[in-house]
Amino acid sequence: MDLQIPLNKLKFGHEDGDGINARVTGRDARIAELAANIFANRANAPDRAGLIENLIVKDAGGGFYSVANGNRRLAALHMIDGTEAGVPIPCTLHKVDETRAFEFSLATAITAEQLHPVDQYEAFARLRDRGKISEEIAQTYGMTEREVDQALALGHLSPRVRELWRKGSIKAEIARAFTLAPDHEQQDDLLDELIAELDDGDDLSDLETWQVKERLRPVDDDSGVLVEFVGVDAYIAAGGKVQRDLFGTDHRVSDPKLAKKLADAKLAEECRKFKEQGWSFAVTFESVRNTQHSYGTLKVEPAATDEEKATLAALDAAFHGEDNYYRQGIYHTETFAELTGAEQRAYLDYRALDRAIRERSYTAAMRAKAGCFIGIDEDGFLKIEYGRVKPEEKKAAAKVEAQERRQQAKAEQRQPAADGKPAPAAAPKVLSKALLDRLSAQMIAATRDAIAGDPLLAESPFAEAMAKTLCAMITPDHPFRMPEGVRTKLPTIRQVLDETVFNAAVAKRFDAADYFGSAPKSFVVKAIAEAINTDEARKASAGSKNDLVKFAMANVVKSGWLPKELRSVHYKGPGSDGYKKPAAAPAAKTEPIAAAAAKPAPVNAKPSTTETVRKAKTARAEKAAAVAQKRHVKAQAKPAKKKATTKKR
């Protein structure tokens, strides 16, 4: 029975008892596009509220009806008219129970098929031939103009390639790559070449995109990405010509030098904007390609509000597909251009919000001591690394960073009271991800130092050359940029390094002030218990976090204690297996927490026998490390001297 039911009397099927709508995933997908299509259709079918087919409903009692099929259309109607509107909606009433209604919904969802892209092209081409322009088609079907242009671009495919795609003989991405060829003849010739090169047992479904694209443009040509960054219209206005890649950034351009010139100019303008925002410097990745490893990085963890976190999560879900294709943690398709219009908008909104959160995390004082590296990513977007520090500014930047962190912590503690809210929850029981990342970077840097200073290198020129090569591939601040074979083997490499050299290297890299200042109070108390004894740890725990940190710096650091994240098989310090803790010292001889907060540890006190032995061992270790380093430097200097002598002759 067909009825006209007021919109405000319709309920979603999944809200009816046990639910009569089978669709769970994707209920809210592309509702805006569907609403645009319905709204556009209303001009031609006002009596049907813009719907092409009736909603299928069942009587829910009390004058309400539940939708078994058409819940996404119902959501679109709510978007257009509002949930309380009484707009009459064409519906078909089925007198069925919940089980039959659910089965009806399931059958409709399963049997629904999307148009094949070639069929969609042919349908849009018919509309275009009737005088419709891309903008009109996009508005009618809730798409972006680029999506319509992508569909119409498939008409550029030769009939032969198009038919192979329709039959499933070649993959979609292969067919789209053929659109970069200028005409049908070249496409068919290229197809014949690829078929002739297939190995025995392979067929066209085994072809990869790069096999098509490498024949249509230079392999190392990044001009398309540069044009995407600058803007196709801007490039054309400057005198360039483009054969556009609507499915990626592999545009074929007439003047690569012009593309590079325009991209460099735009990057220079971006650098200027960053400096205006108070950053000490802003340079391109290309300009620091050979010195980037010498720069430091401010240890800042962006903090988003709960509302921002929820927004980011919702946007992230909008452009991540169920298959979760992972490339640089961005989105599920191979290129940004392949996202739908709604997914692209979600991704751009995500980028904008994420950037705003990151930028505000750096105070004016931090920006004055740090800068940014900028470049262009594979999709033609601006790529930014914030908080980079020049080598000569590392100490000053670290001091400013610590001061700002303390100020931020105090502000966060005062804020709840100012807002009339309860005090914040108890301190975390685990180390923050940011601190764990910094400890990991310290461990990797110490490993690199120990490899470079290993005594064996002085005895083998080959080992020295290999060590230099390996050290060049180790990037502590960016571990996942290292080759996987290097990154995954670092734990094994540490086990065979010289014990004395490695222990000295890791002790030097350990940033105790950062660790004790950033770690939760319970971790600092545990460090005191391991390095001194539990009695002192108990006493120290009664003080403030600030006093606790000062006590740890005065008493724990000198014991050689290291957090477990920096311990290797060579570690023999406090907390390791077999380590004997010193007996509990009398109160007069152990620096109390109040005294540690007021003054440094005494320097003239007579050391204990244990302390004397420990110092002697440390001195021997340091001397051995120094000797190994001298041998390493001497071995490096010999070839250079010999080469200079030869040149003089």
XYZ file of C-alpha atoms in Angstrom:
649
model
C 0.000 0.000 0.000
C 1.422 3.417 -1.024
C 1.100 6.232 1.510
C 2.228 9.843 1.984
C 3.632 9.860 5.547
C 4.819 13.042 7.316
C 8.596 13.081 7.749
C 8.308 13.562 11.514
C 6.359 10.289 11.773
C 9.138 8.181 10.264
C 11.627 6.316 12.486
C 14.923 4.715 11.562
C 14.702 0.945 11.186
C 17.588 0.286 13.594
C 15.645 2.156 16.317
C 12.648 -0.185 16.036
C 12.724 -2.858 18.736
C 15.452 -5.328 17.815
C 16.138 -3.325 14.679
C 14.825 -4.015 11.188
C 17.662 -2.373 9.265
C 20.581 -4.669 8.394
C 23.067 -1.907 7.582
C 25.342 -0.934 10.498
C 28.624 0.074 8.902
C 28.266 3.023 6.542
C 24.873 4.226 7.753
C 26.122 7.811 7.716
C 28.368 7.497 4.673
C 27.906 10.160 1.986
C 24.622 11.438 3.405
C 25.440 14.989 2.272
C 25.862 13.826 -1.343
C 22.599 11.878 -1.171
C 20.838 14.957 0.248
C 22.182 17.060 -2.632
C 20.789 14.579 -5.134
C 17.349 14.489 -3.476
C 17.213 18.271 -3.239
C 18.148 18.633 -6.927
C 15.411 16.128 -7.913
C 12.698 18.076 -6.057
C 12.516 20.617 -8.867
C 11.327 17.840 -11.201
C 9.362 15.776 -8.671
C 8.040 18.053 -5.886
C 5.169 15.668 -5.086
C 7.679 12.901 -4.361
C 9.913 15.069 -2.117
C 12.761 14.432 -4.542
C 12.747 10.628 -4.073
C 12.964 8.286 -7.048
C 11.720 5.247 -5.094
C 9.393 4.950 -2.114
C 10.693 4.236 1.364
C 9.648 0.762 2.556
C 8.043 1.012 6.024
C 6.136 -1.006 8.634
C 3.599 0.211 11.165
C 5.358 1.001 14.463
C 2.195 2.004 16.340
C 1.083 5.346 17.717
C 0.956 6.869 14.248
C 4.677 6.201 13.623
C 6.297 4.037 10.941
C 9.710 2.331 10.906
C 11.812 2.321 7.735
C 12.942 -1.124 6.609
C 14.579 0.080 3.411
C 15.650 3.704 2.822
C 17.242 4.755 6.116
C 20.050 6.687 4.406
C 17.435 8.551 2.373
C 15.590 9.299 5.624
C 18.795 10.765 7.102
C 19.236 12.883 3.957
C 15.662 14.158 4.261
C 16.349 15.121 7.888
C 19.390 17.043 6.671
C 17.256 18.920 4.143
C 14.038 19.534 6.090
C 14.841 18.893 9.745
C 13.588 16.118 12.000
C 10.370 17.917 12.999
C 9.186 18.791 9.486
C 5.819 17.479 8.315
C 6.834 17.151 4.659
C 4.835 14.250 3.074
C 7.168 11.429 2.081
C 6.128 8.715 -0.429
C 6.264 5.323 1.292
C 5.158 1.750 0.676
C 3.635 0.032 3.720
C 4.411 -3.658 4.234
C 2.435 -5.556 6.832
C 5.313 -7.737 8.027
C 6.835 -8.621 11.374
C 10.333 -7.615 12.518
C 11.928 -10.788 11.145
C 10.527 -10.362 7.637
C 11.285 -6.617 7.647
C 14.904 -7.283 8.642
C 15.270 -9.930 5.926
C 13.825 -7.495 3.408
C 16.369 -4.838 4.439
C 19.226 -7.370 4.305
C 18.272 -8.602 0.823
C 18.123 -5.040 -0.496
C 21.530 -4.136 0.986
C 23.252 -7.282 -0.293
C 21.841 -7.242 -3.796
C 22.478 -3.512 -4.325
C 25.370 -3.013 -6.777
C 27.288 0.117 -7.635
C 27.645 1.044 -11.296
C 30.874 -0.065 -12.901
C 33.018 3.058 -13.550
C 32.772 2.491 -17.312
C 28.969 2.294 -17.069
C 28.986 5.461 -14.971
C 31.127 7.202 -17.600
C 28.752 6.203 -20.376
C 25.750 7.414 -18.346
C 27.402 10.765 -17.598
C 28.527 11.067 -21.217
C 24.887 10.768 -22.308
C 23.985 13.575 -19.888
C 26.838 15.693 -21.231
C 25.710 15.060 -24.814
C 22.281 16.369 -23.806
C 23.840 19.666 -22.721
C 24.594 19.003 -19.042
C 27.876 20.467 -17.767
C 30.040 18.924 -15.031
C 28.772 21.351 -12.406
C 25.118 20.449 -13.083
C 25.822 16.701 -13.010
C 27.770 17.101 -9.759
C 24.938 19.014 -8.076
C 22.313 16.517 -9.202
C 24.171 13.426 -7.994
C 25.847 14.853 -4.892
C 29.377 14.653 -6.274
C 32.263 17.065 -6.691
C 33.112 18.390 -10.129
C 36.401 16.506 -9.989
C 34.566 13.229 -9.407
C 32.411 13.929 -12.463
C 35.498 14.901 -14.462
C 37.173 11.659 -13.362
C 34.216 9.665 -14.663
C 34.128 11.587 -17.955
C 37.904 11.240 -18.334
C 37.385 7.513 -18.820
C 35.988 8.392 -22.222
C 39.592 9.141 -23.130
C 40.293 5.413 -22.868
C 40.473 3.450 -26.063
C 37.485 1.101 -26.594
C 39.872 -1.838 -26.263
C 41.226 -0.782 -22.834
C 37.723 0.145 -21.678
C 36.337 -3.264 -22.572
C 39.191 -5.107 -20.833
C 38.426 -3.135 -17.681
C 34.695 -3.806 -17.929
C 35.405 -7.550 -18.183
C 37.769 -7.422 -15.210
C 40.831 -8.389 -17.269
C 42.770 -5.354 -16.009
C 42.594 -3.569 -12.655
C 40.949 -0.175 -12.221
C 44.220 1.598 -11.414
C 45.785 0.213 -14.616
C 42.915 1.487 -16.752
C 43.125 4.924 -15.126
C 46.863 5.093 -15.805
C 46.150 4.695 -19.522
C 44.292 8.032 -19.475
C 47.737 9.707 -19.365
C 48.458 8.556 -22.931
C 47.540 11.290 -25.446
C 45.370 9.189 -27.804
C 43.777 5.786 -28.408
C 46.477 4.657 -30.826
C 49.263 5.127 -28.274
C 47.172 3.392 -25.614
C 46.660 0.332 -27.816
C 50.346 0.260 -28.821
C 51.371 0.441 -25.159
C 48.908 -2.322 -24.297
C 50.475 -4.552 -26.978
C 53.958 -3.845 -25.564
C 52.892 -4.786 -22.045
C 51.196 -7.980 -23.229
C 54.359 -8.989 -25.128
C 56.479 -8.497 -21.983
C 54.314 -10.677 -19.733
C 56.087 -13.681 -18.258
C 54.811 -17.169 -18.911
C 51.794 -17.876 -16.755
C 51.043 -14.178 -16.140
C 48.106 -12.276 -17.569
C 46.967 -8.661 -17.742
C 45.664 -8.774 -14.176
C 49.310 -9.028 -13.029
C 50.219 -5.620 -14.471
C 51.212 -2.859 -12.033
C 50.514 0.868 -12.361
C 54.184 1.847 -12.540
C 54.651 -0.344 -15.620
C 52.204 1.889 -17.477
C 53.270 5.235 -16.047
C 57.022 4.775 -16.488
C 56.490 4.589 -20.260
C 54.447 7.782 -20.280
C 56.736 10.048 -18.254
C 60.348 10.088 -16.937
C 60.739 7.778 -13.941
C 62.258 10.442 -11.648
C 60.094 13.320 -12.854
C 58.293 14.946 -9.927
C 56.966 17.863 -11.966
C 53.393 16.624 -11.577
C 53.626 16.837 -7.783
C 55.102 20.341 -8.055
C 52.251 21.454 -10.332
C 49.705 19.972 -7.894
C 51.366 21.986 -5.104
C 51.403 25.219 -7.116
C 47.974 24.645 -8.655
C 47.181 23.581 -12.200
C 45.542 26.926 -12.986
C 48.554 28.872 -11.668
C 50.925 26.772 -13.769
C 48.872 27.334 -16.925
C 48.634 31.064 -16.176
C 52.439 31.166 -16.015
C 52.657 29.757 -19.541
C 52.803 26.004 -18.901
C 50.712 23.266 -20.473
C 49.340 20.260 -18.578
C 47.828 16.925 -19.430
C 46.133 16.391 -16.101
C 46.186 13.165 -14.114
C 42.741 13.179 -12.522
C 43.539 10.077 -10.446
C 46.837 11.219 -8.949
C 49.658 13.725 -9.340
C 51.474 12.304 -12.364
C 50.502 15.253 -14.559
C 52.396 15.499 -17.853
C 53.799 19.023 -17.999
C 55.373 20.981 -20.840
C 58.024 22.788 -18.790
C 59.473 21.015 -15.713
C 61.805 23.963 -15.008
C 58.813 26.299 -14.776
C 57.119 23.903 -12.350
C 60.257 23.865 -10.156
C 60.564 27.668 -10.275
C 56.932 28.210 -9.229
C 57.158 25.576 -6.465
C 60.354 27.134 -5.059
C 58.687 30.558 -5.047
C 55.659 29.204 -3.173
C 57.877 27.414 -0.632
C 59.823 30.644 -0.101
C 56.542 32.427 0.595
C 55.569 29.720 3.097
C 58.950 30.144 4.826
C 58.286 33.875 5.110
C 54.894 33.207 6.747
C 56.457 30.927 9.363
C 59.036 33.588 10.262
C 56.233 36.122 10.647
C 54.653 33.736 13.173
C 57.761 34.098 15.356
C 59.784 31.049 14.325
C 63.551 31.592 14.432
C 63.927 30.135 10.939
C 62.043 28.246 8.244
C 63.913 26.390 5.521
C 63.148 23.712 2.964
C 64.038 20.056 3.469
C 66.099 20.252 0.309
C 68.304 23.032 1.710
C 69.254 20.958 4.798
C 69.403 17.600 3.067
C 73.023 16.989 4.114
C 72.889 18.619 7.567
C 69.411 17.734 8.799
C 70.748 15.038 11.122
C 72.713 17.627 13.137
C 69.575 19.575 14.095
C 67.739 18.881 17.329
C 63.993 18.795 17.992
C 61.997 20.404 20.781
C 60.282 17.773 22.910
C 56.728 19.027 22.610
C 53.661 16.793 22.623
C 50.615 18.504 21.025
C 47.655 18.621 23.400
C 44.152 18.546 21.948
C 40.990 19.232 23.926
C 38.455 16.425 24.392
C 36.227 18.088 21.792
C 39.106 18.301 19.312
C 40.014 14.658 19.899
C 36.432 13.641 19.146
C 36.418 15.772 15.993
C 39.715 14.316 14.794
C 38.468 10.777 15.428
C 35.272 11.422 13.446
C 37.173 12.993 10.541
C 39.722 10.185 10.574
C 36.948 7.615 10.310
C 35.469 9.519 7.364
C 38.532 9.136 5.121
C 39.811 5.743 6.290
C 38.315 2.803 4.442
C 37.640 -0.597 5.934
C 40.649 -2.035 4.095
C 42.851 0.577 5.809
C 45.399 0.885 3.056
C 48.318 2.391 4.965
C 50.691 4.877 3.394
C 52.326 7.350 5.796
C 49.332 6.880 8.102
C 47.097 8.979 5.892
C 44.256 7.273 4.043
C 43.112 4.044 2.470
C 43.543 4.730 -1.244
C 46.771 5.143 -3.156
C 46.347 8.874 -3.757
C 44.372 11.777 -2.336
C 42.747 12.228 -5.759
C 41.116 8.798 -5.477
C 39.184 9.720 -2.334
C 35.548 10.631 -2.792
C 34.548 14.270 -2.468
C 33.318 13.756 1.106
C 36.496 11.887 2.060
C 38.665 14.633 0.599
C 36.820 17.288 2.575
C 37.192 15.241 5.766
C 40.907 14.750 5.144
C 41.507 18.465 4.500
C 39.554 19.401 7.646
C 41.601 16.848 9.615
C 44.871 18.324 8.322
C 43.787 21.874 9.165
C 42.735 21.033 12.737
C 45.797 18.861 13.372
C 48.081 21.651 12.150
C 46.362 24.227 14.364
C 46.803 21.973 17.424
C 50.485 21.388 16.668
C 51.309 25.031 16.031
C 49.693 26.328 19.218
C 51.738 23.806 21.253
C 54.834 25.949 20.682
C 54.961 29.092 22.802
C 56.484 32.360 21.595
C 59.648 31.630 23.605
C 59.964 28.196 21.996
C 59.488 29.578 18.500
C 62.196 32.157 19.098
C 64.697 29.325 19.671
C 63.458 26.867 17.036
C 62.293 26.682 13.445
C 60.575 24.572 10.815
C 61.523 22.363 7.888
C 59.018 22.490 5.035
C 58.607 20.602 1.789
C 56.086 18.959 -0.526
C 54.620 15.507 0.060
C 53.674 12.952 -2.600
C 50.182 14.395 -3.008
C 51.323 17.984 -3.488
C 50.526 19.141 0.064
C 52.797 21.206 2.303
C 54.849 18.965 4.597
C 56.025 20.531 7.887
C 58.337 19.513 10.730
C 57.960 21.874 13.683
C 60.389 22.665 16.478
C 63.712 21.905 14.780
C 66.738 23.389 16.565
C 70.043 24.487 15.068
C 73.116 22.704 16.505
C 74.447 25.842 18.202
C 71.044 26.549 19.806
C 70.395 23.130 21.337
C 71.357 24.017 24.920
C 69.509 27.339 24.932
C 66.438 25.747 23.352
C 66.449 22.914 25.917
C 66.526 25.467 28.739
C 63.624 27.428 27.274
C 61.706 24.209 26.672
C 62.106 23.135 30.314
C 60.999 26.565 31.564
C 57.950 26.598 29.309
C 57.022 23.055 30.303
C 57.069 24.033 33.973
C 54.934 27.097 33.280
C 52.449 25.039 31.284
C 52.254 22.427 34.044
C 51.535 25.111 36.653
C 48.872 26.673 34.426
C 47.214 23.284 33.927
C 47.149 22.708 37.687
C 45.539 26.101 38.346
C 43.012 25.928 35.515
C 40.475 23.500 37.071
C 40.142 25.677 40.171
C 39.742 28.799 38.033
C 36.977 27.081 36.068
C 35.277 25.822 39.233
C 36.019 22.211 38.294
C 37.364 19.381 40.478
C 41.100 18.772 40.673
C 42.630 16.697 37.881
C 42.831 12.926 38.159
C 45.757 11.190 39.807
C 49.097 11.209 38.051
C 49.491 8.652 35.254
C 50.975 5.261 36.058
C 52.883 4.914 32.806
C 55.429 6.982 30.937
C 54.010 9.228 28.244
C 54.504 8.270 24.616
C 56.529 11.446 24.093
C 58.976 10.512 26.879
C 59.229 6.926 25.628
C 60.045 8.258 22.164
C 62.780 10.471 23.624
C 64.272 7.564 25.587
C 64.217 5.451 22.438
C 66.036 8.218 20.571
C 68.656 8.391 23.353
C 69.201 4.622 23.176
C 69.581 4.712 19.386
C 71.978 7.683 19.582
C 74.067 5.876 22.211
C 74.200 2.814 19.975
C 75.448 4.932 17.091
C 78.069 6.550 19.355
C 79.272 3.174 20.589
C 79.542 1.774 17.065
C 81.653 4.766 16.007
C 83.908 4.466 19.076
C 84.369 0.686 19.222
C 88.100 -0.182 19.764
C 87.994 -2.882 17.055
C 87.606 -0.239 14.345
C 91.220 0.847 14.840
C 92.350 -2.661 13.897
C 90.269 -3.111 10.733
C 89.865 -0.497 7.954
C 87.046 -2.613 6.532
C 85.192 -2.654 9.875
C 85.705 1.113 10.131
C 84.212 1.682 6.668
C 81.248 -0.548 7.472
C 80.709 1.241 10.790
C 80.673 4.636 9.070
C 78.129 3.358 6.555
C 75.951 1.927 9.312
C 76.150 5.097 11.442
C 75.063 7.196 8.466
C 71.842 5.154 8.259
C 70.985 5.487 11.973
C 68.585 8.379 12.640
C 67.690 8.552 16.370
C 64.959 11.200 16.035
C 63.295 9.416 13.100
C 63.703 5.669 13.719
C 61.228 4.572 11.035
C 63.203 6.380 8.374
C 65.998 3.888 8.930
C 66.167 0.842 6.662
C 64.184 -1.933 8.317
C 67.224 -4.210 8.277
C 69.123 -1.678 10.374
C 66.305 -0.684 12.732
C 65.332 -4.242 13.643
C 68.951 -5.343 14.173
C 69.964 -2.575 16.599
C 69.170 -4.689 19.724
C 71.406 -7.473 18.394
C 74.162 -5.015 17.515
C 74.124 -3.614 21.075
C 74.823 -7.041 22.537
C 78.147 -7.376 20.716
C 79.392 -3.816 21.216
C 82.247 -3.105 23.604
C 80.714 -3.040 27.093
C 82.813 -0.165 28.427
C 82.306 2.017 25.373
C 78.565 1.362 25.194
C 77.928 2.009 28.900
C 79.822 5.298 28.672
C 77.851 6.273 25.552
C 74.420 5.541 27.037
C 75.299 7.303 30.312
C 76.281 10.383 28.325
C 73.081 10.323 26.246
C 70.715 9.842 29.197
C 68.905 13.135 29.858
C 68.261 12.753 33.583
C 66.671 16.175 34.025
C 64.176 15.439 31.264
C 63.394 11.969 32.594
C 62.843 12.896 36.246
C 61.013 16.077 35.283
C 58.662 14.291 32.839
C 58.143 10.874 34.476
C 55.253 10.347 36.931
C 56.151 10.691 40.601
C 55.959 6.936 41.173
C 58.737 6.330 38.629
C 61.041 8.831 40.348
C 60.357 7.196 43.732
C 61.168 3.785 42.235
C 64.444 5.128 40.860
C 65.409 6.404 44.313
C 64.568 3.004 45.839
C 66.750 1.190 43.294
C 69.641 3.642 43.447
C 69.673 4.249 47.236
C 67.171 2.259 49.294
C 63.459 1.970 49.987
C 63.655 3.975 53.210
C 64.981 7.042 51.405
C 62.421 6.524 48.653
C 59.625 6.520 51.239
C 60.879 9.738 52.793
C 61.333 11.420 49.442
C 57.832 10.481 48.264
C 56.322 12.712 50.972
C 57.625 15.864 49.260
C 56.437 17.725 46.182
C 57.312 16.566 42.670
C 59.675 19.518 42.278
C 61.611 18.618 45.436
C 61.561 14.967 44.426
C 63.220 15.793 41.108
C 65.939 17.840 42.832
C 66.618 14.983 45.247
C 66.881 12.486 42.386
C 69.235 14.750 40.450
C 71.456 15.148 43.507
C 71.490 11.521 44.663
C 70.349 9.123 41.924
C 72.289 10.388 38.921
C 75.695 9.878 40.564
C 74.846 6.212 41.254
C 74.865 5.380 37.538
C 71.164 4.447 37.611
C 69.377 4.206 34.251
C 65.678 3.661 33.407
C 64.843 0.216 32.040
C 64.363 1.693 28.543
C 68.111 2.455 28.455
C 69.350 -0.804 29.957
C 71.132 -3.341 27.792
C 72.839 -6.660 28.485
C 75.856 -4.596 29.531
C 74.046 -2.690 32.279
C 75.259 -3.560 35.786
C 73.916 -0.550 37.681
C 71.142 -0.142 40.274
C 68.093 -2.195 39.462
C 69.974 -4.823 37.451
C 70.138 -8.505 38.378
C 72.803 -9.172 40.990
C 73.226 -5.533 41.925
C 73.811 -5.098 45.651
C 72.161 -2.055 47.136
C 74.132 -0.140 49.750
C 72.884 -0.491 53.303
C 70.475 2.159 54.554
C 72.607 5.144 55.505
C 72.050 7.157 58.708
C 69.865 10.208 58.241
C 72.834 12.525 58.825
C 74.816 10.998 55.927
C 72.034 10.734 53.353
C 71.010 13.978 51.718
C 67.406 14.577 52.876
C 64.895 15.770 50.347
C 64.577 19.225 51.924
C 68.356 19.692 51.950
C 68.655 18.436 48.373
C 66.102 21.005 47.349
C 68.010 23.787 49.109
C 71.631 22.961 48.187
C 73.697 20.577 46.055
C 75.064 17.313 47.386
C 78.186 17.765 49.600
C 81.466 17.497 47.729
C 83.916 17.209 50.658
C 82.256 14.316 52.466
C 84.479 11.267 52.902
C 83.314 8.598 50.436
C 82.498 5.090 51.556
C 84.496 2.056 50.420
C 81.698 1.097 48.032
C 81.692 4.598 46.588
C 85.490 4.548 46.195
C 85.379 1.236 44.326
C 82.546 2.477 42.124
C 84.451 5.648 41.269
C 87.564 3.660 40.456
C 85.619 1.398 38.092
C 84.007 4.410 36.450
C 87.401 6.087 36.030
C 88.828 2.950 34.397
C 85.806 2.726 32.072
C 86.111 6.359 31.092
C 89.843 5.982 30.489
C 89.275 2.920 28.301
C 86.603 4.773 26.323
C 88.934 7.748 25.875
C 91.755 5.487 24.646
C 89.376 3.785 22.206
C 88.203 7.151 20.914
C 91.798 8.366 20.424
C 92.607 5.230 18.447
C 89.517 5.788 16.349
C 90.472 9.401 15.594
C 94.079 8.432 14.883
C 92.965 5.719 12.483
C 90.796 8.209 10.633
C 93.631 10.724 10.382
C 96.174 8.298 8.843
C 94.576 7.912 5.373
C 94.056 11.675 5.128
C 97.738 12.351 5.926
C 98.938 9.802 3.417
C 96.710 11.250 0.704
C 98.021 14.765 1.394
C 101.647 13.580 1.172
C 100.986 11.863 -2.140
C 99.358 14.974 -3.536
C 102.355 17.088 -2.462
C 104.752 14.840 -4.335
